[in-house]
Amino acid sequence: MSKSINILGSTGSIGTSTLKIIQNSESAFSVNLLLAGGNLEKLKKQVQEFNPRFVSIHDPAKATELRHFIRETAPETEFVPFEEALKLDCDIAVSAIVGTAGLLPTIHAIRHAKRVALANKESLVAGGDLIRQECAETGTEIIPVDSEHNAIHQCLRAGEPKEIESLILTASGGPFFGLTHEQLESVTINEALNHPTWSMGSKVTIDSATLMNKGLEVIEAHFLFRVPYSRIHVKIHPQSVVHSMVEFRDGSILAQIGIADMQLPIQYALYYPGRPENQIFRFPLEGSFSLDFHDPDRVTFRCLDLAYRCGEAGAAERIVLNGANEVAVQAFLKGRISFAGIPAFIEHMLNIIDVPHPTTVAEVVELDRRVKKQAELEVERGHF
Ligand SMILES: NC(=O)c1ccc[n+]([C@@H]2O[C@H](COP(=O)([O-])OP(=O)(O)OC[C@H]3O[C@@H](n4cnc5c(N)ncnc54)[C@H](OP(=O)(O)O)[C@@H]3O)[C@@H](O)[C@H]2O)c1
């Protein structure tokens, strides 16, 4: 029996890679739902190629055209309004929407899928406690797709959670590894989007360049593996060969190695606990190669420390960190603030905004909306 898959964010980088895995799975998986944000043309092509049972789109302005397209060209697929689509049952939901827009879809996925393959790290940053609570209540398992957490998940199969001494997240360092603060002042959007080892969506690529991505991943690791922040470390590893490591209490360190292609962790998350035969994702072992590890420059790349600080501080600070970062990244991509202005902007938002501790998903969503609205006003004021 093939396992039914809902892909939340099918038109994105992770969504597209997930579809490649399904295509090569020899019917181990079937596409139950394709759900996109607003890229109607790409979604239409995916419908024709993958023949999903259901399809949905977030942008209400595109829903009518999608519905019409389905009626005319893909009568076997059913159009479902966005809110209803989030509640469709399936075996595995791939949570691959970018930003906190993925929080509610992830919560619904936990309620309606047997497994959530989680790529959307921002949902854990903003609502980690609530996601953990939902998983405990429903029994749904989360298998991380993010390559670092996926690596840790694999390493942990060799030991018990209580035997963990520390988690070591690796980071490529992004395109600006080794640059000074002064040099960062003048980097361009295209330079920031030019990631040396991974091909990803624009938001996560900019987050990688600022090291905020690693900061969000530290928080993600804290919620996924229940390890205190003081025992989650970051090492810059420019080759992106070791995807992360676990240090156990006896002194052994286990690392997961593989090519830098997100299809590999996605495949793991879909097939777990099995490992399919695959000749595509072979790491080239012939010849010599070296592995370098460095400590991150936490003074120049301040986002990492901001994330540790907010992770320790609590849910309200995490929501401000994440919301301010999402707005700052979009503002940078539109040329409204400088690259070096991103951490300064987030720090400014942490100083000026005071939000209460949220206890429900609705409160997290409302606080996230408030933070982003305020952050957009601050961008308008143009100090960064
Ligand atoms: N890409 C990677 O290699 C990678 C690696 C590790 C973790 N991640 C994480 O995975 C997540 C997705 O990253 P990505 O790189 O795949 O991003 P992406 O390429 O920008 O794709 C984002 C997806 O989210 C959809 N979307 C955006 N806003 C939405 C909304 N309000 N409602 C419904 N769908 C919405 C987009 O739809 P439209 O395009 O149709 O608008 C698109 O399908 C992020 O949290 C990222 O940090 C990504």
Short mmCIF file of C-alpha atoms and ligand atoms in Angstrom, two decimals:
data_model
loop_
_atom_site.label_atom_id
_atom_site.label_comp_id
_atom_site.label_asym_id
_atom_site.label_seq_id
_atom_site.Cartn_x
_atom_site.Cartn_y
_atom_site.Cartn_z
CA MET A 1 0.00 0.00 0.00
CA SER A 2 1.44 3.37 -0.96
CA LYS A 3 1.57 6.01 1.78
CA SER A 4 -0.47 9.15 1.11
CA ILE A 5 1.43 12.43 1.31
CA ASN A 6 0.20 16.00 1.80
CA ILE A 7 2.79 18.54 0.65
CA LEU A 8 2.30 21.91 2.34
CA GLY A 9 4.36 24.30 0.22
CA SER A 10 4.62 22.05 -2.84
CA THR A 11 5.84 24.84 -5.14
CA GLY A 12 8.90 25.70 -3.03
CA SER A 13 12.38 24.27 -2.98
CA ILE A 14 11.61 21.56 -0.38
CA GLY A 15 8.21 20.83 -1.95
CA THR A 16 9.79 20.34 -5.37
CA SER A 17 12.50 18.04 -3.97
CA THR A 18 9.82 16.03 -2.14
CA LEU A 19 8.01 15.47 -5.42
CA LYS A 20 11.23 14.16 -6.99
CA ILE A 21 11.55 11.59 -4.20
CA ILE A 22 7.92 10.54 -4.66
CA GLN A 23 8.45 10.28 -8.43
CA ASN A 24 11.36 7.88 -7.90
CA SER A 25 9.65 5.89 -5.15
CA GLU A 26 8.08 3.20 -7.36
CA SER A 27 4.63 3.82 -5.85
CA ALA A 28 5.81 3.67 -2.23
CA PHE A 29 4.10 7.08 -1.90
CA SER A 30 1.14 8.79 -3.54
CA VAL A 31 0.37 12.51 -3.62
CA ASN A 32 -2.78 13.19 -1.63
CA LEU A 33 -2.58 17.00 -1.46
CA LEU A 34 -0.56 19.68 -3.24
CA LEU A 35 -0.85 22.99 -1.43
CA ALA A 36 0.83 26.21 -2.59
CA GLY A 37 1.04 29.84 -1.52
CA GLY A 38 0.51 31.78 -4.73
CA ASN A 39 2.57 30.27 -7.55
CA LEU A 40 -0.40 29.13 -9.63
CA GLU A 41 1.53 28.33 -12.81
CA LYS A 42 3.93 25.98 -11.02
CA LEU A 43 1.06 24.39 -9.11
CA LYS A 44 -0.84 23.71 -12.34
CA LYS A 45 2.21 21.94 -13.80
CA GLN A 46 2.55 19.87 -10.62
CA VAL A 47 -1.13 18.87 -10.80
CA GLN A 48 -0.70 17.68 -14.39
CA GLU A 49 2.46 15.76 -13.56
CA PHE A 50 1.51 14.23 -10.21
CA ASN A 51 -2.24 13.85 -10.45
CA PRO A 52 -2.93 14.58 -6.73
CA ARG A 53 -6.21 13.66 -5.10
CA PHE A 54 -6.63 17.21 -3.73
CA VAL A 55 -5.18 20.62 -4.53
CA SER A 56 -5.32 23.96 -2.75
CA ILE A 57 -3.82 27.45 -2.82
CA HIS A 58 -3.49 30.09 -0.11
CA ASP A 59 -3.90 33.18 -2.31
CA PRO A 60 -7.69 33.74 -2.58
CA ALA A 61 -7.23 35.71 -5.82
CA LYS A 62 -5.84 32.57 -7.51
CA ALA A 63 -8.36 30.07 -6.10
CA THR A 64 -11.05 30.70 -8.74
CA GLU A 65 -8.62 30.18 -11.62
CA LEU A 66 -7.26 27.04 -9.98
CA ARG A 67 -10.77 25.68 -9.50
CA HIS A 68 -11.54 26.40 -13.18
CA PHE A 69 -8.27 24.78 -14.30
CA ILE A 70 -9.05 21.63 -12.29
CA ARG A 71 -12.55 21.37 -13.73
CA GLU A 72 -11.28 21.75 -17.30
CA THR A 73 -8.07 19.73 -17.28
CA ALA A 74 -7.78 17.52 -14.19
CA PRO A 75 -11.26 16.25 -13.23
CA GLU A 76 -9.78 13.48 -11.06
CA THR A 77 -8.30 16.09 -8.73
CA GLU A 78 -10.54 17.90 -6.28
CA PHE A 79 -10.06 21.59 -5.45
CA VAL A 80 -10.31 22.21 -1.69
CA PRO A 81 -10.38 25.66 0.02
CA PHE A 82 -7.18 26.40 1.98
CA GLU A 83 -8.52 26.02 5.55
CA GLU A 84 -10.23 22.73 4.68
CA ALA A 85 -7.16 21.41 2.88
CA LEU A 86 -5.14 21.75 6.09
CA LYS A 87 -7.50 19.24 7.72
CA LEU A 88 -7.19 16.47 5.14
CA ASP A 89 -6.01 13.18 6.68
CA CYS A 90 -2.89 11.51 5.28
CA ASP A 91 -0.04 9.20 6.26
CA ILE A 92 2.72 11.82 5.99
CA ALA A 93 2.45 15.60 5.83
CA VAL A 94 5.52 17.45 4.58
CA SER A 95 5.55 20.84 6.28
CA ALA A 96 7.48 22.98 3.80
CA ILE A 97 5.84 26.41 3.91
CA VAL A 98 8.32 29.20 4.60
CA GLY A 99 8.02 31.39 7.70
CA THR A 100 5.42 31.47 10.46
CA ALA A 101 2.75 31.14 7.75
CA GLY A 102 3.61 27.47 8.29
CA LEU A 103 2.67 27.37 11.97
CA LEU A 104 -1.08 26.73 11.71
CA PRO A 105 -0.62 24.31 8.79
CA THR A 106 1.96 22.42 10.89
CA ILE A 107 -0.41 22.25 13.87
CA HIS A 108 -3.19 20.90 11.62
CA ALA A 109 -0.74 18.46 10.07
CA ILE A 110 0.10 17.09 13.53
CA ARG A 111 -3.63 16.57 14.11
CA HIS A 112 -4.36 14.95 10.74
CA ALA A 113 -1.23 13.05 9.70
CA LYS A 114 0.45 10.04 11.26
CA ARG A 115 3.85 11.62 10.64
CA VAL A 116 5.01 15.16 9.96
CA ALA A 117 8.20 15.56 7.93
CA LEU A 118 9.11 18.99 9.22
CA ALA A 119 11.12 21.50 7.19
CA ASN A 120 9.36 24.65 8.42
CA LYS A 121 11.69 25.59 11.28
CA GLU A 122 9.98 28.93 11.97
CA SER A 123 6.90 27.14 13.31
CA LEU A 124 9.06 25.49 16.01
CA VAL A 125 10.78 28.79 16.79
CA ALA A 126 7.49 30.62 17.28
CA GLY A 127 5.42 27.79 18.76
CA GLY A 128 7.82 25.05 19.89
CA ASP A 129 6.12 24.37 23.24
CA LEU A 130 2.68 24.14 21.62
CA ILE A 131 3.90 21.88 18.83
CA ARG A 132 5.47 19.57 21.40
CA GLN A 133 2.20 19.55 23.34
CA GLU A 134 0.18 18.73 20.18
CA CYS A 135 2.53 15.83 19.40
CA ALA A 136 2.17 14.48 22.94
CA GLU A 137 -1.64 14.66 22.72
CA THR A 138 -1.98 13.12 19.24
CA GLY A 139 0.94 10.68 19.22
CA THR A 140 2.08 12.08 15.85
CA GLU A 141 5.79 11.72 15.20
CA ILE A 142 7.91 14.51 13.75
CA ILE A 143 10.84 13.52 11.55
CA PRO A 144 13.04 16.54 10.87
CA VAL A 145 13.83 17.40 7.26
CA ASP A 146 16.27 20.20 8.02
CA SER A 147 19.58 18.52 7.17
CA GLU A 148 21.23 19.25 10.55
CA HIS A 149 18.33 17.89 12.61
CA ASN A 150 17.88 15.03 10.24
CA ALA A 151 21.57 14.19 10.79
CA ILE A 152 21.08 14.34 14.57
CA HIS A 153 17.99 12.13 14.28
CA GLN A 154 20.11 9.58 12.42
CA CYS A 155 23.00 9.78 14.93
CA LEU A 156 20.58 9.33 17.83
CA ARG A 157 19.64 5.90 16.55
CA ALA A 158 22.97 4.85 18.09
CA GLY A 159 22.18 6.02 21.60
CA GLU A 160 19.51 7.01 24.11
CA PRO A 161 18.39 10.63 24.59
CA LYS A 162 19.64 10.42 28.19
CA GLU A 163 23.12 9.58 26.87
CA ILE A 164 23.44 12.84 24.91
CA GLU A 165 26.22 15.12 26.12
CA SER A 166 25.79 17.79 23.44
CA LEU A 167 24.50 18.45 19.94
CA ILE A 168 26.88 20.01 17.42
CA LEU A 169 25.13 21.74 14.55
CA THR A 170 27.32 22.37 11.53
CA ALA A 171 26.97 25.49 9.38
CA SER A 172 28.52 26.17 6.00
CA GLY A 173 29.17 29.74 7.10
CA GLY A 174 27.33 31.01 4.03
CA PRO A 175 28.82 33.23 1.32
CA PHE A 176 30.31 35.74 3.79
CA PHE A 177 32.30 33.43 6.03
CA GLY A 178 35.47 35.25 7.18
CA LEU A 179 34.26 38.75 6.25
CA THR A 180 34.57 41.66 8.68
CA HIS A 181 31.69 43.84 9.84
CA GLU A 182 32.97 46.64 7.55
CA GLN A 183 33.00 44.29 4.55
CA LEU A 184 29.46 43.14 5.34
CA GLU A 185 28.27 46.77 5.11
CA SER A 186 28.56 46.71 1.33
CA VAL A 187 27.45 43.18 0.32
CA THR A 188 24.74 42.99 -2.35
CA ILE A 189 21.49 41.02 -2.56
CA ASN A 190 22.89 38.78 -5.30
CA GLU A 191 26.01 38.02 -3.28
CA ALA A 192 23.86 37.10 -0.27
CA LEU A 193 21.68 34.84 -2.42
CA ASN A 194 24.72 33.00 -3.78
CA HIS A 195 25.04 30.18 -1.23
CA PRO A 196 28.31 28.24 -1.63
CA THR A 197 26.98 24.71 -0.99
CA TRP A 198 23.15 24.54 -0.86
CA SER A 199 20.44 25.50 -3.33
CA MET A 200 17.43 26.75 -1.31
CA GLY A 201 14.56 29.25 -1.21
CA SER A 202 15.52 32.93 -0.82
CA LYS A 203 14.52 33.38 2.84
CA VAL A 204 16.56 30.46 4.18
CA THR A 205 19.47 31.47 1.92
CA ILE A 206 19.62 34.97 3.43
CA ASP A 207 19.20 33.46 6.91
CA SER A 208 22.22 31.25 6.14
CA ALA A 209 24.28 34.28 5.17
CA THR A 210 23.46 36.14 8.42
CA LEU A 211 23.78 32.94 10.55
CA MET A 212 20.21 33.53 11.73
CA ASN A 213 19.43 30.21 10.07
CA LYS A 214 21.79 28.51 12.52
CA GLY A 215 20.25 30.47 15.37
CA LEU A 216 16.75 29.31 14.37
CA GLU A 217 18.14 25.78 14.10
CA VAL A 218 19.55 25.94 17.64
CA ILE A 219 16.01 26.69 18.86
CA GLU A 220 14.60 24.00 16.55
CA ALA A 221 17.07 21.46 17.99
CA HIS A 222 16.12 22.45 21.53
CA PHE A 223 12.45 21.64 20.86
CA LEU A 224 13.01 18.54 18.73
CA PHE A 225 15.54 16.82 20.98
CA ARG A 226 14.84 18.41 24.38
CA VAL A 227 18.46 19.42 24.92
CA PRO A 228 19.21 22.62 26.87
CA TYR A 229 20.63 25.54 24.89
CA SER A 230 23.88 25.39 26.86
CA ARG A 231 24.54 21.94 25.33
CA ILE A 232 23.78 22.87 21.71
CA HIS A 233 26.89 24.08 19.88
CA VAL A 234 27.60 25.43 16.41
CA LYS A 235 30.67 24.74 14.26
CA ILE A 236 31.38 26.33 10.90
CA HIS A 237 32.15 23.57 8.42
CA PRO A 238 32.55 25.13 4.97
CA GLN A 239 32.47 21.84 3.00
CA SER A 240 28.89 20.95 4.19
CA VAL A 241 29.83 17.27 4.27
CA VAL A 242 29.17 16.56 7.96
CA HIS A 243 25.56 17.60 8.42
CA SER A 244 25.72 17.60 12.23
CA MET A 245 27.02 15.56 15.14
CA VAL A 246 25.99 14.16 18.51
CA GLU A 247 28.43 13.90 21.38
CA PHE A 248 27.50 11.11 23.78
CA ARG A 249 28.37 11.08 27.47
CA ASP A 250 31.09 8.40 27.01
CA GLY A 251 33.05 10.80 24.78
CA SER A 252 32.05 9.31 21.41
CA ILE A 253 30.98 11.74 18.73
CA LEU A 254 28.79 10.47 15.89
CA ALA A 255 28.47 12.42 12.64
CA GLN A 256 26.25 11.98 9.61
CA ILE A 257 27.92 12.52 6.25
CA GLY A 258 26.31 12.89 2.85
CA ILE A 259 26.05 15.02 -0.25
CA ALA A 260 24.55 18.49 0.14
CA ASP A 261 21.18 17.77 -1.45
CA MET A 262 17.93 18.15 0.48
CA GLN A 263 16.48 15.13 -1.29
CA LEU A 264 18.57 12.95 1.01
CA PRO A 265 17.02 14.11 4.33
CA ILE A 266 13.57 14.27 2.71
CA GLN A 267 13.96 10.67 1.54
CA TYR A 268 14.99 9.67 5.08
CA ALA A 269 11.96 11.43 6.61
CA LEU A 270 9.55 9.72 4.20
CA TYR A 271 11.00 6.20 4.44
CA TYR A 272 12.00 6.17 8.12
CA PRO A 273 12.70 3.70 9.73
CA GLY A 274 13.60 2.05 6.41
CA ARG A 275 16.40 3.01 4.05
CA PRO A 276 15.64 2.58 0.36
CA GLU A 277 18.21 1.39 -2.17
CA ASN A 278 19.44 4.49 -3.96
CA GLN A 279 22.37 5.06 -6.29
CA ILE A 280 21.77 8.79 -6.79
CA PHE A 281 22.86 10.22 -3.46
CA ARG A 282 26.32 8.63 -3.23
CA PHE A 283 29.00 10.67 -1.48
CA PRO A 284 32.15 10.74 -3.68
CA LEU A 285 34.69 8.94 -1.51
CA GLU A 286 37.42 8.52 -4.13
CA GLY A 287 40.50 10.76 -3.82
CA SER A 288 41.43 12.90 -0.84
CA PHE A 289 39.22 15.39 0.85
CA SER A 290 39.45 17.37 4.04
CA LEU A 291 36.96 18.45 6.62
CA ASP A 292 37.44 21.81 8.35
CA PHE A 293 35.69 23.05 11.46
CA HIS A 294 35.83 26.58 12.90
CA ASP A 295 34.16 28.47 15.69
CA PRO A 296 31.59 30.96 14.40
CA ASP A 297 32.43 34.67 14.56
CA ARG A 298 29.61 35.59 16.92
CA VAL A 299 30.55 39.27 17.08
CA THR A 300 30.35 39.93 13.34
CA PHE A 301 27.41 37.54 12.79
CA ARG A 302 25.30 38.68 15.74
CA CYS A 303 22.11 36.86 14.73
CA LEU A 304 23.39 33.62 16.23
CA ASP A 305 23.74 35.11 19.72
CA LEU A 306 20.40 36.91 19.38
CA ALA A 307 18.78 33.53 18.76
CA TYR A 308 20.48 31.90 21.78
CA ARG A 309 19.38 34.85 23.91
CA CYS A 310 15.75 34.68 22.76
CA GLY A 311 15.67 30.90 22.97
CA GLU A 312 16.66 31.08 26.64
CA ALA A 313 14.32 34.01 27.31
CA GLY A 314 11.06 32.36 26.21
CA ALA A 315 8.19 32.22 23.73
CA ALA A 316 7.50 35.98 23.52
CA GLU A 317 11.14 36.79 22.67
CA ARG A 318 11.29 33.96 20.14
CA ILE A 319 8.24 35.35 18.36
CA VAL A 320 9.79 38.84 18.21
CA LEU A 321 13.11 37.41 16.97
CA ASN A 322 11.46 35.37 14.27
CA GLY A 323 8.89 37.97 13.15
CA ALA A 324 11.46 40.78 13.07
CA ASN A 325 13.83 38.55 11.10
CA GLU A 326 11.18 37.62 8.51
CA VAL A 327 10.38 41.30 7.93
CA ALA A 328 14.09 42.24 7.88
CA VAL A 329 14.91 39.57 5.29
CA GLN A 330 12.07 40.71 3.00
CA ALA A 331 13.17 44.34 3.47
CA PHE A 332 16.75 43.39 2.56
CA LEU A 333 15.57 41.50 -0.54
CA LYS A 334 13.65 44.62 -1.61
CA GLY A 335 16.70 46.83 -1.04
CA ARG A 336 15.06 48.63 1.91
CA ILE A 337 17.67 47.76 4.54
CA SER A 338 21.32 46.75 4.31
CA PHE A 339 22.66 43.27 5.03
CA ALA A 340 24.53 44.53 8.10
CA GLY A 341 21.30 46.24 9.18
CA ILE A 342 19.47 42.90 9.65
CA PRO A 343 20.82 42.05 13.15
CA ALA A 344 20.66 45.70 14.17
CA PHE A 345 17.01 45.81 13.10
CA ILE A 346 16.14 42.64 15.05
CA GLU A 347 17.91 43.95 18.15
CA HIS A 348 16.01 47.23 17.81
CA MET A 349 12.69 45.33 17.62
CA LEU A 350 13.63 43.28 20.70
CA ASN A 351 14.26 46.55 22.55
CA ILE A 352 11.11 48.40 21.56
CA ILE A 353 8.40 45.73 21.56
CA ASP A 354 6.98 44.10 24.63
CA VAL A 355 4.71 41.12 24.01
CA PRO A 356 3.07 38.84 26.58
CA HIS A 357 3.83 35.12 26.89
CA PRO A 358 1.41 33.22 24.59
CA THR A 359 -0.34 30.09 25.80
CA THR A 360 -2.38 29.10 22.73
CA VAL A 361 -1.68 28.77 19.01
CA ALA A 362 -4.15 31.58 18.33
CA GLU A 363 -2.16 33.85 20.65
CA VAL A 364 1.12 32.95 18.91
CA VAL A 365 -0.44 33.75 15.53
CA GLU A 366 -1.78 37.07 16.83
CA LEU A 367 1.55 38.07 18.42
CA ASP A 368 3.42 37.14 15.26
CA ARG A 369 1.03 39.37 13.27
CA ARG A 370 1.52 42.25 15.73
CA VAL A 371 5.30 41.96 15.68
CA LYS A 372 5.44 41.90 11.88
CA LYS A 373 3.09 44.89 11.57
CA GLN A 374 5.23 46.90 13.98
CA ALA A 375 8.41 45.74 12.20
CA GLU A 376 7.03 46.87 8.84
CA LEU A 377 6.33 50.32 10.33
CA GLU A 378 9.92 50.45 11.57
CA VAL A 379 11.20 49.57 8.09
CA GLU A 380 9.04 52.42 6.72
CA ARG A 381 10.80 54.77 9.13
CA GLY A 382 13.98 53.74 7.35
CA HIS A 383 16.71 53.86 10.00
CA PHE A 384 18.46 50.69 8.85
N1 LIG B 1 15.23 24.85 0.83
C1 LIG B 1 16.00 24.18 1.64
O1 LIG B 1 17.00 23.59 1.22
C2 LIG B 1 15.69 24.12 3.12
C3 LIG B 1 16.55 23.42 3.96
C4 LIG B 1 16.23 23.30 5.29
C5 LIG B 1 15.07 23.88 5.79
N2 LIG B 1 14.25 24.57 4.94
C6 LIG B 1 13.05 25.19 5.50
O2 LIG B 1 11.93 24.71 4.76
C7 LIG B 1 10.94 25.74 4.66
C8 LIG B 1 10.66 25.98 3.18
O3 LIG B 1 11.85 26.45 2.58
P1 LIG B 1 12.00 26.57 0.99
O4 LIG B 1 13.43 26.91 0.78
O5 LIG B 1 11.41 25.38 0.33
O6 LIG B 1 11.13 27.87 0.72
P2 LIG B 1 10.58 28.39 -0.68
O7 LIG B 1 11.32 27.79 -1.80
O8 LIG B 1 10.52 29.86 -0.57
O9 LIG B 1 9.09 27.80 -0.71
C9 LIG B 1 8.14 28.19 0.23
C10 LIG B 1 6.83 27.47 -0.01
O10 LIG B 1 5.89 28.02 0.92
C11 LIG B 1 4.72 28.42 0.19
N3 LIG B 1 4.06 29.49 0.92
C12 LIG B 1 4.55 30.71 1.24
N4 LIG B 1 3.65 31.41 1.96
C13 LIG B 1 2.58 30.61 2.09
C14 LIG B 1 1.32 30.76 2.73
N5 LIG B 1 0.97 31.88 3.39
N6 LIG B 1 0.45 29.72 2.69
C15 LIG B 1 0.76 28.59 2.03
N7 LIG B 1 1.94 28.38 1.40
C16 LIG B 1 2.83 29.39 1.45
C17 LIG B 1 5.26 28.85 -1.16
O11 LIG B 1 4.21 28.89 -2.11
P3 LIG B 1 4.30 29.75 -3.50
O12 LIG B 1 5.70 29.59 -4.01
O13 LIG B 1 3.28 29.06 -4.33
O14 LIG B 1 3.97 31.16 -3.15
C18 LIG B 1 6.26 27.73 -1.40
O15 LIG B 1 5.58 26.58 -1.83
C19 LIG B 1 11.53 26.96 5.37
O16 LIG B 1 11.05 27.00 6.67
C20 LIG B 1 13.03 26.69 5.38
O17 LIG B 1 13.70 27.29 6.44
C21 LIG B 1 14.53 24.70 3.64
#
